XYZ file of C-alpha atoms in Angstrom:
634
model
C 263.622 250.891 54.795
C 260.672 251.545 56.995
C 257.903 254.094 56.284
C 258.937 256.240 59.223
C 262.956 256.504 57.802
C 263.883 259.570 55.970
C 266.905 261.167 54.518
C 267.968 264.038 52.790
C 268.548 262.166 49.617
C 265.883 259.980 49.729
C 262.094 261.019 48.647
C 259.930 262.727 51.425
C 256.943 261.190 52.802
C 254.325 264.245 53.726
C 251.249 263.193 55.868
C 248.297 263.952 54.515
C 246.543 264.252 57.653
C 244.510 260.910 57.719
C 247.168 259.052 58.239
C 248.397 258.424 54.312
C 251.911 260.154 53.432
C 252.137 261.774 49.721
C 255.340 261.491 48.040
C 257.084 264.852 47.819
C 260.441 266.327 47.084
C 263.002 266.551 49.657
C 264.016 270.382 50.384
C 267.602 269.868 48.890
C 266.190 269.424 45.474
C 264.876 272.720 43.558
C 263.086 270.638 41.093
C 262.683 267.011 39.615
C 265.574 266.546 37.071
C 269.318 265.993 38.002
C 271.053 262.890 39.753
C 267.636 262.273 42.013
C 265.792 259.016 40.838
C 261.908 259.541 39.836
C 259.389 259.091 42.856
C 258.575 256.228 43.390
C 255.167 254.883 42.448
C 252.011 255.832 44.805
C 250.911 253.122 47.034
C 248.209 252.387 49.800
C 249.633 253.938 53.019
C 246.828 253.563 55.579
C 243.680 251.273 55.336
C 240.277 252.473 55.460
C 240.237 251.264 59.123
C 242.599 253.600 60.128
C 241.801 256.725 57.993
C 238.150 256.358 59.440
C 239.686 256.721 62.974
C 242.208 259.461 62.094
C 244.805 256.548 63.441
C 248.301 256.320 62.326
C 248.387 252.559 60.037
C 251.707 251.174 59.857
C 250.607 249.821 56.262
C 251.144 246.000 57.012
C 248.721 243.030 55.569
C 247.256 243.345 57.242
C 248.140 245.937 59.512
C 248.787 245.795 63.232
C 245.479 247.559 64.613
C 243.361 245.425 62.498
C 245.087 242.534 62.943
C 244.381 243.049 67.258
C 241.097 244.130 66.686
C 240.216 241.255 64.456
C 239.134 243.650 61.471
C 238.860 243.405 57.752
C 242.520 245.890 56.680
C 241.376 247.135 53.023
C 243.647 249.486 51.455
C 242.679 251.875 48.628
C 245.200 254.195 46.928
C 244.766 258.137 48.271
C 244.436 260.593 45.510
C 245.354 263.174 47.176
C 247.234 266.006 45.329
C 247.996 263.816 43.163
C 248.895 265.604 39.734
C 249.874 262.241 37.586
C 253.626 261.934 36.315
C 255.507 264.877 35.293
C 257.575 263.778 32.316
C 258.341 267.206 31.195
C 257.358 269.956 34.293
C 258.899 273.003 32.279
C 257.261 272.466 28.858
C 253.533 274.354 29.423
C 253.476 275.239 33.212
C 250.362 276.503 32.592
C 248.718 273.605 30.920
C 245.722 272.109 32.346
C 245.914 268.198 33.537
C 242.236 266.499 32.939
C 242.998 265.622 36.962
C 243.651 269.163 38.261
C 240.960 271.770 39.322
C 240.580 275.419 38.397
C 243.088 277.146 40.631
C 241.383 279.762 43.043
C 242.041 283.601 42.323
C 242.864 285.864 44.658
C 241.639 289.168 42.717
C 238.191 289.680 42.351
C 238.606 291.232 39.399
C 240.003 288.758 37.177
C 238.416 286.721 34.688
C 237.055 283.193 35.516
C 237.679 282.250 32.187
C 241.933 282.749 31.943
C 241.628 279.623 34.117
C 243.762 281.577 36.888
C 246.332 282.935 34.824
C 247.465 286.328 36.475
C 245.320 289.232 35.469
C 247.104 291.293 32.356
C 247.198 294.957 33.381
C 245.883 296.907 30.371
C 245.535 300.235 30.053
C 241.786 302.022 30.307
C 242.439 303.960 26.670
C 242.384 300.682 24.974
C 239.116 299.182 26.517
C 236.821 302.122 25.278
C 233.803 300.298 23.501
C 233.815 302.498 20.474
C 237.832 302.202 19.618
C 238.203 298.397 21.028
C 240.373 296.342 18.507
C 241.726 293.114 19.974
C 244.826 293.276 18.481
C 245.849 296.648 20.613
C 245.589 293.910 24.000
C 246.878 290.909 22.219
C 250.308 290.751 20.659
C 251.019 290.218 16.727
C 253.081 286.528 15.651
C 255.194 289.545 13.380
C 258.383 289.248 16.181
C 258.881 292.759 14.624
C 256.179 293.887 16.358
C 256.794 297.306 17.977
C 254.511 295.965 21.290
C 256.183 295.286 24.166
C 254.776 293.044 26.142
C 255.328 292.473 30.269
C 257.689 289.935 31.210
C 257.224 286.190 30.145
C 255.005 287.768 27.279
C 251.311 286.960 26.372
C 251.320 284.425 23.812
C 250.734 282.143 26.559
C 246.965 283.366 27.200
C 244.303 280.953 26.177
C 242.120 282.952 24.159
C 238.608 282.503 23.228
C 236.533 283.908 20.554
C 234.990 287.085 20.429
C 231.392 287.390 19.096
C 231.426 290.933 17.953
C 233.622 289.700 15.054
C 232.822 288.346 11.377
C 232.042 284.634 11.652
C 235.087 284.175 9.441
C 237.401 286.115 11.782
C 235.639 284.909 15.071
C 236.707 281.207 13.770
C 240.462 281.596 14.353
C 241.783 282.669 17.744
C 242.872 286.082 17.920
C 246.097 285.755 19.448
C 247.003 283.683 15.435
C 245.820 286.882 13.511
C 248.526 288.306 11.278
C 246.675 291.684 11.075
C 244.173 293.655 12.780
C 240.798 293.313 12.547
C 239.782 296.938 11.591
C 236.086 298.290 11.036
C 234.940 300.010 8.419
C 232.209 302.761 8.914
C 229.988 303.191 6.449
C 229.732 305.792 4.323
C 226.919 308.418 4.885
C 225.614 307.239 0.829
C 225.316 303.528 2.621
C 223.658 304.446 5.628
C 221.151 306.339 3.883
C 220.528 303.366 1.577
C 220.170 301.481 5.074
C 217.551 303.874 6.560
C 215.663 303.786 3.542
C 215.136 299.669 3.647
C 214.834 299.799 7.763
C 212.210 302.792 8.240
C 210.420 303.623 4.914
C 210.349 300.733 2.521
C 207.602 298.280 4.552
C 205.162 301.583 4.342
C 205.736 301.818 0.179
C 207.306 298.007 -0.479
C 207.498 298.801 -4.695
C 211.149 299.012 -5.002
C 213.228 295.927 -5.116
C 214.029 294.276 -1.973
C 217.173 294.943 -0.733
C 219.419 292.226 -2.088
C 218.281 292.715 -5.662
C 218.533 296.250 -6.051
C 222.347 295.314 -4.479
C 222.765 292.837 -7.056
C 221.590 295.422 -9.774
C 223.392 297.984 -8.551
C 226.815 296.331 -8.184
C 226.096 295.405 -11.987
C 226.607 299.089 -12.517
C 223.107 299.645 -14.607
C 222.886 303.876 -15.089
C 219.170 303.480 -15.390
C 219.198 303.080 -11.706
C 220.638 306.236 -10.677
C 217.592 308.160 -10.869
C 216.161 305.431 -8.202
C 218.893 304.981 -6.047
C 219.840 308.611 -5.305
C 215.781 308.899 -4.390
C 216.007 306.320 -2.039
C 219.304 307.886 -0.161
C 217.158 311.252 -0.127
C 214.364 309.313 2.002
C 217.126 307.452 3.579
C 218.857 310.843 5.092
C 215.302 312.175 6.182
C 215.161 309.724 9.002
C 219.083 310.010 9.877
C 221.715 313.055 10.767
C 222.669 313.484 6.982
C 223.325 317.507 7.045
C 223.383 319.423 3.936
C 223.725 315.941 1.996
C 220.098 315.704 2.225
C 219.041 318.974 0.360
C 221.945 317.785 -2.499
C 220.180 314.305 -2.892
C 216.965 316.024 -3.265
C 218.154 318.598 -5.768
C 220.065 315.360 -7.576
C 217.583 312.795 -7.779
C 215.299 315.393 -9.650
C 217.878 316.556 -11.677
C 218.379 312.709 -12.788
C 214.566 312.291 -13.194
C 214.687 315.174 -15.821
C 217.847 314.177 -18.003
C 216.982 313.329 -21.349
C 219.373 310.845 -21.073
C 217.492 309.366 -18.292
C 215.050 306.547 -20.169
C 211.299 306.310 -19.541
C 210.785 303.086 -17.724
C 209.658 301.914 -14.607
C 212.412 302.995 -12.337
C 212.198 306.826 -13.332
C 208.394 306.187 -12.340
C 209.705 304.524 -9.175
C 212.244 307.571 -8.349
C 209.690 309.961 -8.897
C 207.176 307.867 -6.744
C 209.425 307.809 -3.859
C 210.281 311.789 -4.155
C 206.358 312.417 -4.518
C 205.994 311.124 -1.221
C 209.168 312.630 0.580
C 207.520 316.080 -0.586
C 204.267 315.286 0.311
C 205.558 314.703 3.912
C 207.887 317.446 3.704
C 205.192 320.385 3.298
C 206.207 320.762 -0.089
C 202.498 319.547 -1.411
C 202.613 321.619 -4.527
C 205.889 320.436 -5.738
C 204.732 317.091 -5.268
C 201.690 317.717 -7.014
C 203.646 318.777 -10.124
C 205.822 315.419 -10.075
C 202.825 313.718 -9.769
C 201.163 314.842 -12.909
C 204.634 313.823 -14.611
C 204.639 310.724 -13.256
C 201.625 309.294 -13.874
C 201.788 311.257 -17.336
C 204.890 308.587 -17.503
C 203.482 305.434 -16.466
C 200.888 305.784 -18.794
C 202.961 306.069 -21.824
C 205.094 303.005 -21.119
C 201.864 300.920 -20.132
C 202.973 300.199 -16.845
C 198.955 299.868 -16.128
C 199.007 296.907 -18.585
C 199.522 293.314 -17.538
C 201.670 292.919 -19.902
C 204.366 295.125 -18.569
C 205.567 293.594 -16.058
C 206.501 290.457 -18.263
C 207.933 292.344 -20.930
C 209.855 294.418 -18.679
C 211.043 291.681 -15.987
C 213.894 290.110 -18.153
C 212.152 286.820 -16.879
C 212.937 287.212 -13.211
C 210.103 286.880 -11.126
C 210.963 290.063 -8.520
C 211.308 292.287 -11.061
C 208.221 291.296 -12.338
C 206.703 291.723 -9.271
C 208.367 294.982 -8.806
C 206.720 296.781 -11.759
C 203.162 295.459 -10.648
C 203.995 296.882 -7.239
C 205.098 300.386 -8.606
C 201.703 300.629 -10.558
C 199.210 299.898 -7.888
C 201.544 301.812 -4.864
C 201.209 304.777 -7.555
C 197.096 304.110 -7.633
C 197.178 303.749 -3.865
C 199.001 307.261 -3.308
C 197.059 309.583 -5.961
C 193.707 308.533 -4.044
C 195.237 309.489 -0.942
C 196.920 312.800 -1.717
C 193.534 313.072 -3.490
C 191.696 312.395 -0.369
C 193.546 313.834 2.482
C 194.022 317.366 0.707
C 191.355 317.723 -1.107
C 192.822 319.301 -3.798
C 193.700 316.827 -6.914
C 190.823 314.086 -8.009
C 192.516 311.034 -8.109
C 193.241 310.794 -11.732
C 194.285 306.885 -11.787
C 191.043 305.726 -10.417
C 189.454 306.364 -14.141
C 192.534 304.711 -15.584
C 191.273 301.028 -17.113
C 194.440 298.789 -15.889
C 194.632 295.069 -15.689
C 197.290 294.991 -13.815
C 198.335 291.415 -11.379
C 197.470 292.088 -8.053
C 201.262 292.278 -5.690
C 201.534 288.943 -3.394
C 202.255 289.078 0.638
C 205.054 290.955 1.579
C 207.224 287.842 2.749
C 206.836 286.281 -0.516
C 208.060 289.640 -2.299
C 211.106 289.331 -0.140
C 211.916 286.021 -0.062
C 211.462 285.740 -3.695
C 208.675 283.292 -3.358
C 206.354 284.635 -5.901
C 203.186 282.548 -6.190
C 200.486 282.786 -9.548
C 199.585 285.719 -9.531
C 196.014 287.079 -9.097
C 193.579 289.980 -10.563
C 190.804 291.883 -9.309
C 188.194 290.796 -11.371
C 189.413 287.424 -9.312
C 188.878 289.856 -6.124
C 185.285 290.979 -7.134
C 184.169 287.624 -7.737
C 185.446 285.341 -4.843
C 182.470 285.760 -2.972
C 180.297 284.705 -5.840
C 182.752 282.021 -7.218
C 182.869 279.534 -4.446
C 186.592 279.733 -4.598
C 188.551 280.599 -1.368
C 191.444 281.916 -2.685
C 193.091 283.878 -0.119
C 194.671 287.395 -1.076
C 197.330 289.600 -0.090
C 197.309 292.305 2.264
C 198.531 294.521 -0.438
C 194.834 293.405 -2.488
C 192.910 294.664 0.691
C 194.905 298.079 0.793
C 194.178 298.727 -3.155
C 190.449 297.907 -2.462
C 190.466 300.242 0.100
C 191.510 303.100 -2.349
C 189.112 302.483 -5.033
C 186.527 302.785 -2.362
C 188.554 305.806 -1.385
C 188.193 306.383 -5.410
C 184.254 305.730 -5.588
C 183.202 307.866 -2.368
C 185.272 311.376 -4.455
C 183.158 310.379 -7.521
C 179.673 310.323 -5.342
C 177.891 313.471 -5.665
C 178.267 316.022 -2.780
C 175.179 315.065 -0.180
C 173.139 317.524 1.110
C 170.811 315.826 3.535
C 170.845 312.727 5.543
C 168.685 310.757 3.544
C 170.413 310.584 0.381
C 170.963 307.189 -1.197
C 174.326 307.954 -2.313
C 175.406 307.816 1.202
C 174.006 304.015 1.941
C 175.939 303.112 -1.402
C 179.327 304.124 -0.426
C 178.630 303.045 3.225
C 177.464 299.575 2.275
C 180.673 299.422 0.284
C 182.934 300.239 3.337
C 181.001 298.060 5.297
C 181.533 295.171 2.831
C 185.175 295.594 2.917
C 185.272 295.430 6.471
C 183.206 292.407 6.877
C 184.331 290.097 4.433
C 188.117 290.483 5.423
C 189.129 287.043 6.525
C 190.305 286.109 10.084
C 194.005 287.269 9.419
C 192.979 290.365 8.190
C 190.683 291.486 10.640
C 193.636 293.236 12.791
C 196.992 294.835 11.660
C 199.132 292.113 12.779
C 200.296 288.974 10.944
C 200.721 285.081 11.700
C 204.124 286.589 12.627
C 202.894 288.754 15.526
C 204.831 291.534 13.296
C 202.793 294.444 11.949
C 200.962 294.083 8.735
C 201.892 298.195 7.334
C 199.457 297.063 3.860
C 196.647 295.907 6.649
C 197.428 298.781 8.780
C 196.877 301.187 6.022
C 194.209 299.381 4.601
C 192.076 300.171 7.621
C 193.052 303.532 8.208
C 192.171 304.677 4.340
C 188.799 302.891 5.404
C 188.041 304.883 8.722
C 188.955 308.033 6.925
C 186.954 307.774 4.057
C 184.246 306.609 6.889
C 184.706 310.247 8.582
C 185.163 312.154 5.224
C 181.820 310.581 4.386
C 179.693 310.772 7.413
C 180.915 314.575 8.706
C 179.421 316.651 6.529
C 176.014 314.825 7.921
C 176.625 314.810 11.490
C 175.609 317.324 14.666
C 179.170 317.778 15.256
C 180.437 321.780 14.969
C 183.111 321.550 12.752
C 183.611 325.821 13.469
C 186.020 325.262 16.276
C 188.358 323.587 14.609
C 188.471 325.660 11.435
C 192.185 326.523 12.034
C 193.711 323.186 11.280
C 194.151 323.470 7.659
C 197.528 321.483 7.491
C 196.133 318.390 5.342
C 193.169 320.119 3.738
C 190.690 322.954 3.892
C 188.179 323.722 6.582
C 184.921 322.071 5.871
C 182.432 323.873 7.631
C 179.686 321.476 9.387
C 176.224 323.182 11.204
C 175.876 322.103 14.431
C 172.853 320.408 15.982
C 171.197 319.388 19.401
C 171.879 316.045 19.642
C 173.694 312.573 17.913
C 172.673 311.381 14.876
C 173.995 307.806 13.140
C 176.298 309.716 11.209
C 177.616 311.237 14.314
C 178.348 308.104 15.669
C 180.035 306.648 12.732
C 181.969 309.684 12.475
C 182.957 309.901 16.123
C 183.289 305.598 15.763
C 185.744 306.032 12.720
C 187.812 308.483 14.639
C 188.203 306.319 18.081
C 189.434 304.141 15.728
C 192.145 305.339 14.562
C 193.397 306.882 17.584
C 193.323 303.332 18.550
C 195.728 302.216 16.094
C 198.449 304.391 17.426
C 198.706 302.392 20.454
C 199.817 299.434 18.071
C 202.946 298.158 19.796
C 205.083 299.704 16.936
C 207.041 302.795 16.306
C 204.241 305.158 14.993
C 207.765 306.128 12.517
C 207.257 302.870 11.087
C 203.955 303.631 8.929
C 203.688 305.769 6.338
C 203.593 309.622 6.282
C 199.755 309.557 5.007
C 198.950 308.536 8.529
C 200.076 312.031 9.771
C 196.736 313.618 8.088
C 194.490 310.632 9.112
C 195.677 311.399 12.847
C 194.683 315.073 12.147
C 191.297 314.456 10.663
C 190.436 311.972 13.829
C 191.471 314.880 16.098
C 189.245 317.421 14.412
C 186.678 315.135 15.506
C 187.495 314.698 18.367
C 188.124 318.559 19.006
C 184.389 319.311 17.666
C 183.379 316.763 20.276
C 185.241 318.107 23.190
C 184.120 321.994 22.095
C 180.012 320.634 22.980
C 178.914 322.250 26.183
C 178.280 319.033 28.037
C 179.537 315.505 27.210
C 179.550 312.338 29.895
C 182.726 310.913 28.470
C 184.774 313.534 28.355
C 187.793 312.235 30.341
C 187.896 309.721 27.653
C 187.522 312.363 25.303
C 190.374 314.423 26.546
C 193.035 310.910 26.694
C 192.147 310.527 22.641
C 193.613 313.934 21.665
C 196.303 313.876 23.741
C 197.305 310.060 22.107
C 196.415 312.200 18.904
C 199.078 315.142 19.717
C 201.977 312.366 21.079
C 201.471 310.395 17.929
C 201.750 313.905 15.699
C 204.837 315.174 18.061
C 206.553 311.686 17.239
C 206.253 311.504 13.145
C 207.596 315.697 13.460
C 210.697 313.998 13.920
C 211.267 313.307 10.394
C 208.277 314.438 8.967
C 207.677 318.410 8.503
C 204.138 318.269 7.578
C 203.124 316.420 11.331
C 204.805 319.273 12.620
C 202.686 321.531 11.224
C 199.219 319.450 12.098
C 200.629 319.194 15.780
C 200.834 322.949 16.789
C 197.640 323.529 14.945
C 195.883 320.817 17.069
C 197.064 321.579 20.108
C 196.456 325.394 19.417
C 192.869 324.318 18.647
C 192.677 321.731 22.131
C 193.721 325.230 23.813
C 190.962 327.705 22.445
C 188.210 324.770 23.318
C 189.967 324.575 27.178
C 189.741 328.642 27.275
C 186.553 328.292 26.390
C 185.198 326.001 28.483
C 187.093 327.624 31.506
C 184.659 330.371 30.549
C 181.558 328.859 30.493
C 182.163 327.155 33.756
C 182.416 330.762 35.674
C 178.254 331.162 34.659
C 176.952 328.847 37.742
C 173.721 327.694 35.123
C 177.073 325.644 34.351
C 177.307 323.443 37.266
C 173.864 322.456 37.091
C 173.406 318.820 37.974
C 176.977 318.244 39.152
C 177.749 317.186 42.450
C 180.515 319.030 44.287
C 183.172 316.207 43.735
C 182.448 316.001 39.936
C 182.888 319.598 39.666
C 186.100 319.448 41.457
C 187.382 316.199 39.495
C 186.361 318.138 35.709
C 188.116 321.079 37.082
C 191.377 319.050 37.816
C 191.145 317.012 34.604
C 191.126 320.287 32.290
C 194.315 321.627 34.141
C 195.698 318.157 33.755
C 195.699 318.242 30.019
C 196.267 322.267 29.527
C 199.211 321.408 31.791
C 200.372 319.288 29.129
C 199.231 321.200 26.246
C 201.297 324.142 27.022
C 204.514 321.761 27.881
C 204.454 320.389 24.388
C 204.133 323.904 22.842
C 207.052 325.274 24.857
C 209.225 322.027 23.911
C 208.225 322.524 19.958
C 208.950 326.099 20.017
C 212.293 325.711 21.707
C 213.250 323.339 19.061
């Protein structure tokens, strides 16, 4: 039968529009099975000749135009929507043949990855991102299942996996599940433990990392209680907790005080940690009581002894670590409650102890823990000849005991004293013998070093606290910020000294270290009351009648006052230090908005500089009075 024959029970030959016919079904048939025979295998229809010209071939060897126009005929077989045999059309109409192409969707708004399968109509309820459970979309393999499916069903759907799941439940497709994934919100005792490891333990690293103190506490040991209801107290002060914050408080204390409760290193570890909540909290006194106990404590188990820590570690290394840790974080915050209030003396610092110096933070929390190393080691590297590289957490404890050695120097009374080159030259040495990675308050990491950061802000205080007393700077304006200690009164003089400047240095420095690219949350509370001491500086500065960098000046306290809004959030006591400042920053503008009204003021200014100081004061008063409207509305 020729090419050109058809009938309407033999196979249809559909042109393809180049001249090649595909074979098809005849419209009689309504699908491929019954008395028909199978189509007949695909064959060249038209040679290239031909298709190039758009010519109808009559598929001869060779054929008849070629064969006139003394050509070469070459056939090649036309793949045109070709699909490949169908043995079985009806078992998986929706299956996928390596040959075919992604099908073209008509809606916009359906997925490109159901491969064209028609878009499922769900309702909006289910898709909400806080209630979205796949199995409310998808339907169970239980046949029982009270879903109802549209017509045809869904267990068709190729599904893929979903990467907000578990890895073990985001391994098996979801349409195979035999019950709902569900999700479990934690309880508020768990997310306190959370927020304690997340935003307070970097700051005061002594207690266990996370996965030990886990592992201990899943063991059930009671001597932990004390601890662990501590740490959900600092926990709830940087989350929503409601009244369970005042009961973890009262609780924690109340286990610190059982006489059940054994004398070891974790009830000097809860008390540690509530110590510092209080501190923070404007509850100084309180804290000052537990801290009397608590050192009291320590110093009856030995925990100052290097042998504690190996008696007491049960032969793991982290808990070793741990107790060593819990001494010197104990040393490190008596000297600065000592030296930001002014009020206790710093007991520990005459305390002999031999304690191990703590290792870098990553090695504390990766269980890593190298030899360790003591601070007669520390005193001595220089004259050793051995460059044996120590922690940040060595540099912060140095720090103190200068902290330690500048509150047992003699009050100064005039510049000259040698007591003052002493305790400088000791600051100075700790400055310039850190080594290249310790220089700035980042690690190899690019992650903030808190022990580092800390390190150099007990430095620059201590600086300020030393140097103040000796400077030109009037201290009388800002005799109403009393938050972290008492007013210290300082004369005032006619012009800078070098104890001015390493005052006024020590203070521009750390305002700098707020603009670290951190969360100023992240360091400890203690840096609330170094903030306010750089601002009285700055404040005593700013109250001069005549400065030339004052616009610079002005942009320190108002970093000082952001920083001190920001820690209010959890912390009561920065609350307190920020309307004083900015109470203070207001008397000074008031002040100064007086003295310009006298015209022997605007001597030596030009018109535009007049004009531009005027500007810049209602700049910052503009601001001033927006963040005391915003705390009082609170």
């Amino acid at each position: 039968m020729s090419s050109a024959t058809t009938s309407s029970n033999s196979p249809t030959q559909f042109n393809d529009g180049t001249g090649a016919t595909t074979p098809g079904l005849s419209s009689g048939s309504s699908d491929g099975k019954g008395s028909q025979p199978p189509p007949p295998p695909s064959v060249p229809a038209a040679c290239l000749a031909c298709r190039s010209k758009h010519l109808k071939c009559d598929g001869m060897t060779p054929c008849s135009r070629c064969l006139s126009s003394n050509s070469e005929c070459i056939y090649v077989a036309s793949r045109r929507g070709y699909k490949g045999p169908r043995r079985n059309p009806a078992a998986n109409p929706n299956k996928r043949h390596a040959s075919d192409s992604p099908p073209v969707s008509t809606n916009g708004d359906s997925c490109p990855m159901l491969l064209g399968h028609t878009p499922v109509q769900v309702p909006v309820t289910t898709m909400s991102v806080s209630g979205f459970n796949p199995a409310i979309i998808l339907p169970q393999a239980d046949p029982a299942s009270p879903y109802s499916g549209p017509p045809g069903g869904l267990a068709s759907l190729q599904v893929f996996r979903n990467p907000f799941l578990a890895n073990h439940a985001a391994s098996r497709p979801m349409g195979l599940a035999t019950t709902p994934p569900t999700q479990q919100m934690p309880t508020l005792p768990e997310r306190c433990f959370e927020a304690f490891y997340h935003f307070f333990h970097a700051g005061h690293p002594f207690v266990l990392p996370r996965e030990q103190m886990l592992r201990l506490l899943n063991d059930g040991k009671t001597q932990l209680d004390a601890v662990a209801t501590a740490m959900r107290w600092i926990g709830s002060l940087y989350i929503d907790a409601g009244p369970a914050r005042a009961i973890y408080l009262d609780e924690a204390i109340r286990l610190c005080y059982l006489p059940s409760t054994p004398k070891d290193g974790f009830l000097v570890q809860a008390l540690l940690l509530i110590i510092i909540g209080l501190d923070g909290s404007c509850q100084q006194e309180r804290a000052r009581e537990l801290l009397a106990d608590c050192e009291r404590i320590a110093l009856e188990i030995n925990l100052n002894t290097r042998s504690f820590a190996a008696m007491h570690g049960g032969g793991n290394a982290v808990i070793e670590e741990s107790w060593r840790r819990t001494w010197w974080d104990l040393y490190v915050c008596d000297g600065m409650i000592a030296g930001v209030h002014r009020v206790t003396n710093f007991l520990l610092f005459d305390i002999a102890a031999d304690v191990a110096l703590p290792c870098e933070e990553h090695e504390y929390l990766t269980g890593d823990i190298p030899q360790p190393m003591y601070m007669e080691d520390f005193d001595d590297q220089i004259f050793s000849g051995e460059d044996r590289p120590f922690s940040s957490f060595a540099y912060r404890i140095a720090a103190a005991r200068n902290l330690g050695r500048f509150m047992r120097t003699p009050i100064t009374l005039f510049p000259g004293d040698e007591n003052v080159a002493k305790i400088e030259s000791l600051l100075t040495n700790w400055r310039i013998h850190l080594p290249e990675s310790k220089r700035h308050n980042i690690n190899k990491k690019c992650k903030l070093d808190e022990m580092m950061f800390q390190g150099h802000f007990i430095t620059h205080a201590c600086s300020i606290m030393l140097h103040q007393p000796l400077s030109q700077l009037d201290s009388s304006p800002t005799r109403a910020v009393t938050s972290c200690a008492p007013h210290r009164p300082v004369a005032t003089g006619q012009e800078f000294n070098v104890h001015t400047q390493h005052t006024v240095t020590a203070a521009y420095e750390i305002s700098q270290m707020i603009t670290m690219p951190v969360p100023v949350l992240s360091h400890t509370h203690f840096f609330t009351c170094v903030v306010t001491l750089a601002s009285i500086v700055h404040l005593s500065k700013w109250a001069l009648y005549f400065i030339h960098d004052e616009e610079d000046l002005r942009q320190q306290i108002r970093l000082n006052i952001g920083a001190l809004t920001k820690i209010s959030d959890v912390w009561k006591a920065a609350d307190t230090a920020c309307g004083q400042v900015k109470g203070v920053a207001q008397e000074i503008y008031r002040a100064k908005k007086a003295q310009q009204i006298n015209p022997a003021f605007w001597v030596g200014f030009t018109q535009e500089q007049m004009i531009s100081s005027i500007n810049a004061d209602e700049g910052i008063m503009a601001e001033f009075d927006g963040m005391l409207a915003v705390t009082q509305g609170q």
